Amino acid sequence: MTQLTETGASTASGASGAGNSGRPSTKRSDPAGRRRMVLRLIILSIVALIFISPLIFMFVTSFKTREDATGIPPSWIPDPWTLQAYESILAPGSSTPVLRWFLNSMVAALLHAALVVVISALAAYPLARMEFRGKKIVFGVIVATLLVPPVILIIPNYLIVSGLGWLNALVAIIVPTAASAFGVFFMRQFFGALPEDLEEAARLDGANRFEMFTKIILPLAKPAMATLALLAFLTNWNDFLWPIYVLFSPEVQTLPAGLSTLQSANAVRYDLLMAGAVMASLPVLALFVFLQRFIIEGVSRSGVKG
């Protein structure tokens, strides 16, 4: 009986081995799949090159001479390479203090982003985690303001800023748009997606509402806050129209509005303009590189619950 059992087991094992050896290996390469992958990479590379080609041309033009920058047909390689444009816009006593404009834009954008995150988080938390009368109406009014074109608010905002004595000061471009309806909506979506069990556990441990907000909710909301901060930074950094209305002196001007002075009705210094544009692009690219992980996580998690 034992011999029959051992014989049957060995036969089954041999059959199983034969069956496994007869199956096609899953590790074999798929020539058609590999060709599709290579074709996809080529197409994506071409599309990416098309999208970044203006940035490349801007960068190389900033190292051209004034004559080479306006040459017809335009060339991709400077002849010769020169730092003349950067030396001109960064020279002390220049009529176009680009470095001062850069610092003004950096200070204004950073402070504006911080204000937007603080105000949006404080306003969004009650709308997402607390119950009070009229909550839906308040949230509906906030969302409805997103339908109002910002250009309509230029005159009212100007009158308010003028009445406060903020004209020709950086505070005029930092404070007025700090109460962001989009920021409240964005943070409210993120807060609403967090599990309520965390707050219940904290409440049982004796934590009050402010402690739950600062010690539990905010640490979990870092991706959303980083994303909102970046969006607010970019909005303020790229703003062109509003600074023209409220900032008059070259010393307090921001970079986008200041660069417009490099253009005139009769001539445009493309080398200077491209050098200034490169300086304006560097902080944006650096922030995106460092915060892209938080951006992806914040956007994906904020859209989970509507």
Coordinates of C-alpha atoms in Angstrom, one line a residue:
M1 CA 0.0 0.0 0.0
T2 CA 2.9 2.3 0.9
Q3 CA 4.6 1.5 -2.4
L4 CA 1.4 2.3 -4.3
T5 CA 1.1 5.6 -2.5
E6 CA 4.7 6.6 -3.2
T7 CA 4.4 5.6 -6.8
G8 CA 1.2 7.6 -7.3
A9 CA 2.7 10.7 -5.6
S10 CA 5.8 10.5 -7.8
T11 CA 3.6 10.0 -10.9
A12 CA 1.5 13.1 -9.9
S13 CA 4.6 15.1 -9.3
G14 CA 6.1 14.1 -12.6
A15 CA 2.8 15.0 -14.4
S16 CA 2.8 18.3 -12.6
G17 CA 6.4 19.0 -13.6
A18 CA 5.6 18.0 -17.1
G19 CA 2.6 20.3 -17.2
N20 CA 4.6 23.2 -15.8
S21 CA 7.4 22.6 -18.2
G22 CA 4.9 22.6 -21.1
R23 CA 3.5 26.0 -20.2
P24 CA 5.0 29.0 -22.0
S25 CA 7.2 31.1 -19.8
T26 CA 5.7 34.5 -18.7
K27 CA 9.2 36.0 -18.6
R28 CA 9.7 35.8 -22.3
S29 CA 9.9 39.2 -24.0
D30 CA 6.9 40.4 -26.0
P31 CA 8.3 42.1 -29.2
A32 CA 5.0 43.7 -30.1
G33 CA 4.6 45.2 -26.5
R34 CA 8.2 46.4 -26.6
R35 CA 7.6 48.2 -29.9
R36 CA 4.5 49.8 -28.6
M37 CA 6.4 51.0 -25.5
V38 CA 9.2 52.5 -27.6
L39 CA 6.7 54.2 -29.9
R40 CA 4.9 55.6 -26.9
L41 CA 8.1 57.0 -25.4
I42 CA 9.0 58.6 -28.8
I43 CA 5.6 60.3 -29.1
L44 CA 5.7 61.5 -25.5
S45 CA 9.3 62.8 -26.0
I46 CA 8.3 64.7 -29.1
V47 CA 5.2 66.3 -27.4
A48 CA 7.4 67.2 -24.3
L49 CA 10.0 68.8 -26.6
I50 CA 7.2 70.9 -28.3
F51 CA 6.0 72.1 -25.0
I52 CA 9.4 73.0 -23.5
S53 CA 10.8 74.5 -26.8
P54 CA 9.6 78.0 -25.9
L55 CA 11.4 77.8 -22.5
I56 CA 14.5 76.6 -24.3
F57 CA 14.4 79.5 -26.8
M58 CA 13.8 81.9 -23.9
F59 CA 16.8 80.6 -22.1
V60 CA 19.2 80.7 -25.1
T61 CA 17.9 84.2 -26.2
S62 CA 18.8 85.6 -22.8
F63 CA 22.5 84.8 -23.6
K64 CA 22.4 86.6 -27.0
T65 CA 23.6 90.1 -27.9
R66 CA 21.0 92.7 -28.8
E67 CA 21.6 92.3 -32.5
D68 CA 21.6 88.5 -32.4
A69 CA 18.3 88.5 -30.4
T70 CA 16.5 90.4 -33.1
G71 CA 18.2 88.6 -36.1
I72 CA 16.1 87.2 -38.9
P73 CA 15.7 84.2 -39.1
P74 CA 16.0 83.6 -35.4
S75 CA 18.8 81.3 -34.3
W76 CA 18.7 78.7 -31.6
I77 CA 22.4 79.0 -30.7
P78 CA 23.8 82.4 -29.5
D79 CA 26.7 83.7 -31.5
P80 CA 28.5 84.6 -29.4
W81 CA 27.4 83.6 -25.9
T82 CA 27.3 86.6 -23.6
L83 CA 26.0 87.7 -20.2
Q84 CA 25.4 91.2 -21.4
A85 CA 21.7 91.1 -20.8
Y86 CA 22.0 89.9 -17.2
E87 CA 24.7 92.4 -16.5
S88 CA 22.5 95.2 -17.8
I89 CA 19.4 94.4 -15.8
L90 CA 21.3 93.5 -12.6
A91 CA 23.7 96.5 -12.7
P92 CA 23.4 98.9 -9.7
G93 CA 21.6 102.1 -10.6
S94 CA 19.9 100.6 -13.6
S95 CA 16.7 102.2 -14.8
T96 CA 15.2 98.7 -14.8
P97 CA 15.9 97.3 -11.3
V98 CA 15.0 93.7 -12.1
L99 CA 16.6 92.4 -9.0
R100 CA 14.5 94.7 -6.8
W101 CA 11.4 93.7 -8.7
F102 CA 12.4 90.0 -8.2
L103 CA 12.7 90.5 -4.4
N104 CA 9.4 92.5 -4.2
S105 CA 7.6 89.7 -6.1
M106 CA 9.2 87.0 -3.9
V107 CA 8.2 88.8 -0.6
A108 CA 4.6 89.5 -1.9
A109 CA 4.0 86.0 -3.2
L110 CA 5.3 84.3 -0.1
L111 CA 3.3 86.4 2.3
H112 CA 0.2 86.2 0.1
A113 CA 0.5 82.4 0.0
A114 CA 0.9 82.1 3.7
L115 CA -2.2 84.3 4.3
V116 CA -4.2 82.3 1.8
V117 CA -3.4 79.0 3.5
V118 CA -4.1 80.3 7.0
I119 CA -7.4 82.0 6.1
S120 CA -8.6 79.1 3.9
A121 CA -7.8 76.5 6.5
L122 CA -9.6 78.4 9.3
A123 CA -12.7 79.0 7.2
A124 CA -12.8 75.5 5.7
Y125 CA -12.6 73.5 8.9
P126 CA -16.0 74.6 10.3
L127 CA -17.6 74.1 6.9
A128 CA -16.2 70.5 6.7
R129 CA -16.2 69.2 10.3
M130 CA -18.7 71.3 12.3
E131 CA -22.5 71.7 12.3
F132 CA -24.2 75.1 12.5
R133 CA -27.2 76.8 11.2
G134 CA -26.8 78.1 7.6
K135 CA -23.6 76.1 6.9
K136 CA -24.8 75.1 3.4
I137 CA -25.9 78.6 2.5
V138 CA -22.5 80.0 3.6
F139 CA -20.6 77.5 1.6
G140 CA -22.9 78.0 -1.4
V141 CA -22.3 81.8 -1.3
I142 CA -18.5 81.2 -1.1
V143 CA -18.6 78.8 -4.1
A144 CA -20.8 81.2 -6.0
T145 CA -18.2 83.9 -5.8
L146 CA -16.0 81.8 -8.0
L147 CA -18.3 82.7 -10.9
V148 CA -17.5 86.4 -10.5
P149 CA -14.7 87.5 -12.9
P150 CA -11.8 89.0 -10.9
V151 CA -11.6 92.0 -13.3
I152 CA -15.0 93.3 -12.0
L153 CA -13.5 93.7 -8.5
I154 CA -10.7 96.0 -9.6
I155 CA -12.5 99.3 -9.0
P156 CA -14.0 98.3 -5.6
N157 CA -10.7 96.9 -4.4
Y158 CA -8.9 100.0 -5.6
L159 CA -11.2 102.2 -3.6
I160 CA -10.8 100.1 -0.5
V161 CA -7.0 100.0 -0.9
S162 CA -6.9 103.8 -1.5
G163 CA -9.1 104.4 1.6
L164 CA -6.7 102.3 3.7
G165 CA -3.7 104.3 2.5
W166 CA -2.1 101.2 0.9
L167 CA -1.4 102.6 -2.5
N168 CA 2.1 102.2 -3.8
A169 CA 2.9 99.6 -1.1
L170 CA 3.4 95.8 -1.3
V171 CA 0.6 95.3 1.2
A172 CA -1.8 96.3 -1.6
I173 CA -1.1 93.2 -3.6
I174 CA -0.7 90.9 -0.5
V175 CA -3.9 91.4 1.5
P176 CA -6.9 92.1 -0.8
T177 CA -7.1 88.6 -2.5
A178 CA -6.0 86.6 0.6
A179 CA -9.5 85.5 1.3
S180 CA -9.7 83.0 -1.5
A181 CA -13.0 81.3 -2.3
F182 CA -11.1 78.6 -4.2
G183 CA -8.8 78.0 -1.2
V184 CA -11.8 77.5 1.1
F185 CA -13.4 75.1 -1.3
F186 CA -10.2 73.2 -1.8
M187 CA -9.4 72.8 1.9
R188 CA -13.0 72.0 2.7
Q189 CA -12.9 69.1 0.2
F190 CA -9.7 67.8 1.8
F191 CA -10.9 68.1 5.4
G192 CA -14.2 66.4 4.5
A193 CA -12.3 63.3 3.2
L194 CA -10.5 62.7 6.5
P195 CA -11.9 60.0 8.8
E196 CA -14.0 61.4 11.7
D197 CA -12.7 58.6 14.0
L198 CA -9.5 60.6 14.6
E199 CA -11.4 63.5 16.1
E200 CA -13.6 61.2 18.2
A201 CA -10.5 59.5 19.7
A202 CA -9.0 62.9 20.5
R203 CA -12.3 64.1 22.0
L204 CA -12.3 61.1 24.3
D205 CA -8.7 62.0 25.4
G206 CA -10.0 65.4 26.4
A207 CA -8.8 67.5 23.4
N208 CA -10.9 70.6 22.6
R209 CA -11.8 71.7 19.1
F210 CA -8.8 74.0 18.6
E211 CA -6.4 71.2 19.7
M212 CA -8.0 68.7 17.3
F213 CA -7.7 71.2 14.5
T214 CA -4.0 72.1 15.1
K215 CA -2.6 68.8 16.3
I216 CA -4.6 66.3 14.2
I217 CA -6.2 67.9 11.1
L218 CA -3.5 70.3 10.1
P219 CA -0.6 67.7 10.2
L220 CA -2.7 65.4 8.0
A221 CA -3.5 68.3 5.6
K222 CA 0.1 69.1 4.7
P223 CA -0.3 67.9 1.0
A224 CA -3.4 70.1 0.5
M225 CA -1.8 73.1 2.2
A226 CA 1.4 72.7 0.1
T227 CA -0.7 72.5 -3.0
L228 CA -2.8 75.6 -2.1
A229 CA 0.3 77.5 -1.1
L230 CA 1.9 76.8 -4.5
L231 CA -1.2 77.8 -6.4
A232 CA -1.5 81.0 -4.4
F233 CA 2.2 81.8 -4.9
L234 CA 1.9 81.3 -8.7
T235 CA -1.3 83.5 -8.8
N236 CA 0.4 86.4 -7.0
W237 CA 3.7 85.9 -8.7
N238 CA 2.2 86.0 -12.2
D239 CA -0.3 88.8 -11.5
F240 CA 0.2 91.6 -14.0
L241 CA -2.9 93.8 -14.1
W242 CA -3.5 94.6 -10.4
P243 CA 0.1 95.7 -9.5
I244 CA 0.0 98.2 -12.4
Y245 CA -3.0 99.9 -10.8
V246 CA -1.8 100.1 -7.2
L247 CA 2.1 100.3 -7.5
F248 CA 3.5 103.4 -9.1
S249 CA 7.2 103.7 -8.1
P250 CA 9.8 101.5 -9.8
E251 CA 11.2 100.6 -6.3
V252 CA 8.0 98.8 -5.3
Q253 CA 7.1 97.3 -8.6
T254 CA 6.8 93.6 -9.1
L255 CA 8.6 91.5 -11.7
P256 CA 5.7 90.8 -14.2
A257 CA 4.6 94.5 -14.3
G258 CA 8.2 95.8 -14.3
L259 CA 9.2 93.6 -17.2
S260 CA 6.6 95.3 -19.3
T261 CA 8.7 98.5 -19.1
L262 CA 11.3 96.8 -21.2
Q263 CA 9.0 97.0 -24.2
S264 CA 8.3 100.3 -26.0
A265 CA 6.3 101.3 -29.0
N266 CA 9.4 101.5 -31.3
A267 CA 11.8 98.9 -29.9
V268 CA 11.8 95.8 -27.7
R269 CA 15.0 94.6 -26.0
Y270 CA 14.4 90.9 -26.4
D271 CA 17.6 90.0 -24.8
L272 CA 16.7 91.9 -21.6
L273 CA 13.2 90.7 -21.7
M274 CA 14.2 87.1 -22.0
A275 CA 16.8 87.5 -19.2
G276 CA 14.1 88.9 -16.9
A277 CA 11.7 86.1 -17.9
V278 CA 14.3 83.5 -17.0
M279 CA 14.6 85.0 -13.6
A280 CA 10.8 85.0 -13.2
S281 CA 10.6 81.3 -14.2
L282 CA 13.3 80.0 -11.9
P283 CA 11.3 80.2 -8.6
V284 CA 8.2 78.6 -10.2
L285 CA 10.2 75.7 -11.6
A286 CA 12.1 75.2 -8.3
L287 CA 8.9 75.2 -6.3
F288 CA 7.2 72.7 -8.6
V289 CA 10.2 70.3 -8.5
F290 CA 10.2 70.3 -4.7
L291 CA 6.5 70.2 -4.1
Q292 CA 5.2 68.0 -7.0
R293 CA 4.7 65.0 -4.6
F294 CA 2.5 67.1 -2.3
I295 CA 0.7 68.6 -5.3
I296 CA -0.3 65.2 -6.7
E297 CA -1.3 63.9 -3.3
G298 CA -3.2 67.0 -2.4
V299 CA -5.2 67.3 -5.7
S300 CA -6.0 63.6 -5.7
R301 CA -7.2 63.5 -2.1
S302 CA -9.1 66.7 -2.3
G303 CA -11.3 65.4 -5.1
V304 CA -12.3 62.2 -3.3
K305 CA -15.4 63.6 -1.6
G306 CA -17.7 66.2 -3.0

